[in-house]
């Protein structure tokens, strides 16, 4: 069983849990929320293993920090939907491990009687190929918007568009590792190694 929850990324001189939107969250140390090592410039990643994340929460976080922010909704470490937002209101989203995302979407949204029969059918394979193609077609636009978001965050990104596209098409056993790699590839300063 992998990690399921949210990875919240924003710039703040204070811990992200101090943001008013987290007022109702009072986790025990190491229990439901913890911060990854802070990146230079005050860029922080908060790992939350609880609750539902609504788009309005991202908007509230951007308002509180005054800087672009993003959140990755991770499901069992196998896939993640990353949504970014800037203070000017521009947003973007991208799937990490898109092949897993396509399969998961078809498994959970299909109106079929026996899921095992459905997932082993030629119809499922055809639907899966179409869903993968649909997600793949979104990658160039998602990469462009992610680069624009990083630039709006003040990052002097030297990342090539094709590198971001490649990462968005990559498969990894851990979607949370892909999230960290995406931030690295967008040229956010890396956290000091311990």
CSV table of C-alpha atoms in Angstrom, one decimal:
chain,number,residue,atom,x,y,z
A,1,UNK,CA,0.0,0.0,0.0
A,2,UNK,CA,1.5,3.3,-1.1
A,3,UNK,CA,1.0,6.9,0.0
A,4,UNK,CA,-2.5,8.4,-0.6
A,5,UNK,CA,-2.9,12.1,0.2
A,6,UNK,CA,-1.7,15.4,-0.9
A,7,UNK,CA,1.6,17.1,-1.5
A,8,UNK,CA,1.3,20.9,-1.1
A,9,UNK,CA,4.0,23.1,-2.5
A,10,UNK,CA,4.2,26.8,-1.8
A,11,UNK,CA,6.7,29.5,-0.8
A,12,UNK,CA,6.4,30.7,2.8
A,13,UNK,CA,8.8,31.8,5.5
A,14,UNK,CA,6.5,30.0,8.0
A,15,UNK,CA,5.4,26.4,8.1
A,16,UNK,CA,2.6,25.7,5.7
A,17,UNK,CA,0.5,24.2,8.5
A,18,UNK,CA,0.3,27.8,9.9
A,19,UNK,CA,-1.9,28.9,6.9
A,20,UNK,CA,-5.4,29.6,8.0
A,21,UNK,CA,-6.9,27.0,5.7
A,22,UNK,CA,-5.2,24.3,7.8
A,23,UNK,CA,-6.7,25.7,11.1
A,24,UNK,CA,-8.9,22.6,11.5
A,25,UNK,CA,-5.9,20.3,11.1
A,26,UNK,CA,-4.1,19.4,14.3
A,27,UNK,CA,-2.1,16.4,13.6
A,28,UNK,CA,0.2,14.7,16.1
A,29,UNK,CA,3.9,15.0,15.2
A,30,UNK,CA,4.7,12.6,12.4
A,31,UNK,CA,1.1,11.4,12.2
A,32,UNK,CA,-0.9,12.9,9.4
A,33,UNK,CA,1.2,15.8,8.1
A,34,UNK,CA,4.8,16.7,7.8
A,35,UNK,CA,7.0,19.0,5.8
A,36,UNK,CA,9.8,17.8,3.5
A,37,UNK,CA,13.1,19.7,3.8
A,38,UNK,CA,12.6,23.4,2.8
A,39,UNK,CA,14.1,24.4,-0.5
A,40,UNK,CA,16.1,27.6,-0.8
A,41,UNK,CA,13.9,30.7,-1.1
A,42,UNK,CA,11.3,29.4,1.3
A,43,UNK,CA,9.8,26.8,-1.0
A,44,UNK,CA,8.1,24.2,1.2
A,45,UNK,CA,6.4,20.9,0.5
A,46,UNK,CA,3.8,19.7,3.0
A,47,UNK,CA,2.7,16.0,2.9
A,48,UNK,CA,-0.8,15.5,4.1
A,49,UNK,CA,-2.3,12.0,4.6
A,50,UNK,CA,-5.8,13.1,5.4
A,51,UNK,CA,-9.0,14.7,4.1
A,52,UNK,CA,-10.2,16.0,0.8
A,53,UNK,CA,-8.4,18.8,-1.0
A,54,UNK,CA,-10.7,21.3,-2.7
A,55,UNK,CA,-9.6,23.7,-5.4
A,56,UNK,CA,-10.7,26.6,-3.2
A,57,UNK,CA,-8.0,25.5,-0.7
A,58,UNK,CA,-5.3,26.1,-3.3
A,59,UNK,CA,-6.7,29.5,-4.0
A,60,UNK,CA,-6.7,30.3,-0.3
A,61,UNK,CA,-3.0,29.1,0.0
A,62,UNK,CA,-2.0,31.3,-3.0
A,63,UNK,CA,-3.7,34.3,-1.3
A,64,UNK,CA,-2.0,33.6,2.0
A,65,UNK,CA,1.5,33.2,0.5
A,66,UNK,CA,1.1,35.8,-2.3
A,67,UNK,CA,3.0,33.3,-4.6
A,68,UNK,CA,2.2,30.5,-7.0
A,69,UNK,CA,1.5,27.2,-5.4
A,70,UNK,CA,0.5,23.7,-6.4
A,71,UNK,CA,-0.9,20.5,-4.9
A,72,UNK,CA,-0.5,16.9,-6.0
A,73,UNK,CA,-3.4,14.6,-5.2
A,74,UNK,CA,-1.6,11.2,-4.9
A,75,UNK,CA,-3.4,7.9,-5.0
A,76,UNK,CA,-1.6,4.8,-3.6
A,77,UNK,CA,1.7,6.2,-4.9
A,78,UNK,CA,0.7,5.0,-8.3
A,79,UNK,CA,-0.6,8.3,-9.8
A,80,UNK,CA,-1.0,11.9,-9.0
A,81,UNK,CA,-2.9,14.9,-10.4
A,82,UNK,CA,-0.9,18.0,-10.0
A,83,UNK,CA,-2.8,21.3,-10.0
A,84,UNK,CA,-1.0,24.7,-10.0
A,85,UNK,CA,-2.3,28.2,-9.5
A,86,UNK,CA,-0.7,31.6,-9.6
A,87,UNK,CA,-1.8,34.9,-7.9
A,88,UNK,CA,-3.1,36.2,-11.2
A,89,UNK,CA,-5.5,33.2,-11.4
A,90,UNK,CA,-3.8,31.2,-14.1
A,91,UNK,CA,-4.0,27.5,-13.4
A,92,UNK,CA,-2.7,24.3,-14.8
A,93,UNK,CA,-2.9,20.6,-14.2
A,94,UNK,CA,-1.0,17.5,-15.2
A,95,UNK,CA,-1.1,13.8,-14.5
A,96,UNK,CA,2.0,12.0,-13.2
A,97,UNK,CA,2.2,8.3,-14.2
A,98,UNK,CA,-0.5,8.9,-16.9
A,99,UNK,CA,-0.8,5.3,-17.9
A,100,UNK,CA,-1.7,4.4,-14.3
A,101,UNK,CA,-4.1,7.4,-14.3
A,102,UNK,CA,-5.8,6.2,-17.5
A,103,UNK,CA,-6.3,2.6,-16.0
A,104,UNK,CA,-7.5,3.9,-12.7
A,105,UNK,CA,-10.0,6.2,-14.3
A,106,UNK,CA,-11.5,3.4,-16.4
A,107,UNK,CA,-11.6,1.0,-13.4
A,108,UNK,CA,-13.4,3.4,-11.1
A,109,UNK,CA,-15.8,5.1,-13.5
A,110,UNK,CA,-17.0,2.2,-15.6
A,111,UNK,CA,-20.6,1.2,-15.2
A,112,UNK,CA,-20.0,-2.6,-15.4
A,113,UNK,CA,-21.2,-5.6,-13.5
A,114,UNK,CA,-18.0,-7.5,-12.9
A,115,UNK,CA,-14.9,-5.4,-12.8
A,116,UNK,CA,-12.6,-8.4,-13.3
A,117,UNK,CA,-14.3,-9.4,-16.5
A,118,UNK,CA,-14.3,-5.7,-17.7
A,119,UNK,CA,-10.6,-5.2,-17.1
A,120,UNK,CA,-9.7,-8.4,-19.0
A,121,UNK,CA,-11.9,-7.6,-22.0
A,122,UNK,CA,-10.9,-6.3,-25.4
A,123,UNK,CA,-13.3,-3.4,-24.8
A,124,UNK,CA,-11.3,-2.4,-21.8
A,125,UNK,CA,-8.1,-2.5,-23.8
A,126,UNK,CA,-9.6,-0.3,-26.5
A,127,UNK,CA,-11.0,2.1,-23.9
A,128,UNK,CA,-7.6,2.2,-22.2
A,129,UNK,CA,-5.8,2.9,-25.4
A,130,UNK,CA,-8.1,5.8,-26.1
A,131,UNK,CA,-7.8,7.2,-22.6
A,132,UNK,CA,-4.0,7.0,-22.7
A,133,UNK,CA,-4.0,8.8,-26.1
A,134,UNK,CA,-6.3,11.5,-24.6
A,135,UNK,CA,-4.0,12.1,-21.6
A,136,UNK,CA,-0.9,12.0,-23.9
A,137,UNK,CA,-2.4,14.7,-26.1
A,138,UNK,CA,-2.7,17.0,-23.1
A,139,UNK,CA,1.0,16.7,-22.2
A,140,UNK,CA,2.4,19.4,-24.5
A,141,UNK,CA,0.0,22.0,-23.2
A,142,UNK,CA,0.4,20.9,-19.6
A,143,UNK,CA,4.2,21.2,-19.9
A,144,UNK,CA,3.9,24.7,-21.4
A,145,UNK,CA,1.6,25.8,-18.6
A,146,UNK,CA,3.8,24.3,-15.9
A,147,UNK,CA,6.8,26.2,-17.3
A,148,UNK,CA,4.8,29.4,-17.4
A,149,UNK,CA,3.8,28.8,-13.8
A,150,UNK,CA,7.4,28.3,-12.6
A,151,UNK,CA,8.4,31.5,-14.4
A,152,UNK,CA,5.6,33.4,-12.7
A,153,UNK,CA,6.9,31.9,-9.4
A,154,UNK,CA,10.2,33.8,-10.1
A,155,UNK,CA,12.1,30.7,-11.1
A,156,UNK,CA,14.6,31.3,-13.8
A,157,UNK,CA,13.9,28.0,-15.4
A,158,UNK,CA,16.2,26.7,-18.1
A,159,UNK,CA,14.1,23.5,-18.5
A,160,UNK,CA,13.4,22.6,-22.0
A,161,UNK,CA,9.8,22.0,-23.0
A,162,UNK,CA,10.6,18.5,-24.2
A,163,UNK,CA,12.2,17.7,-20.8
A,164,UNK,CA,9.0,18.5,-19.0
A,165,UNK,CA,7.0,16.6,-21.5
A,166,UNK,CA,9.2,13.6,-21.1
A,167,UNK,CA,8.9,13.7,-17.3
A,168,UNK,CA,5.1,14.0,-17.6
A,169,UNK,CA,5.1,10.8,-19.7
A,170,UNK,CA,7.5,8.9,-17.3
A,171,UNK,CA,6.5,6.0,-15.2
A,172,UNK,CA,7.8,5.6,-11.6
A,173,UNK,CA,6.7,3.3,-8.9
A,174,UNK,CA,6.2,6.3,-6.7
A,175,UNK,CA,4.3,9.3,-8.0
A,176,UNK,CA,5.5,11.4,-5.1
A,177,UNK,CA,9.1,11.0,-6.4
A,178,UNK,CA,7.9,12.2,-9.8
A,179,UNK,CA,6.4,15.2,-8.1
A,180,UNK,CA,9.8,16.1,-6.6
A,181,UNK,CA,11.4,15.5,-9.9
A,182,UNK,CA,9.0,17.8,-11.6
A,183,UNK,CA,9.8,20.6,-9.2
A,184,UNK,CA,13.5,19.9,-9.8
A,185,UNK,CA,13.1,19.9,-13.5
A,186,UNK,CA,11.2,23.2,-13.4
A,187,UNK,CA,14.4,24.5,-11.7
A,188,UNK,CA,13.0,25.2,-8.2
A,189,UNK,CA,16.1,25.2,-6.0
A,190,UNK,CA,16.7,21.7,-4.6
A,191,UNK,CA,16.5,21.1,-0.8
A,192,UNK,CA,19.8,20.6,1.0
A,193,UNK,CA,20.6,16.9,1.3
A,194,UNK,CA,20.8,15.6,4.8
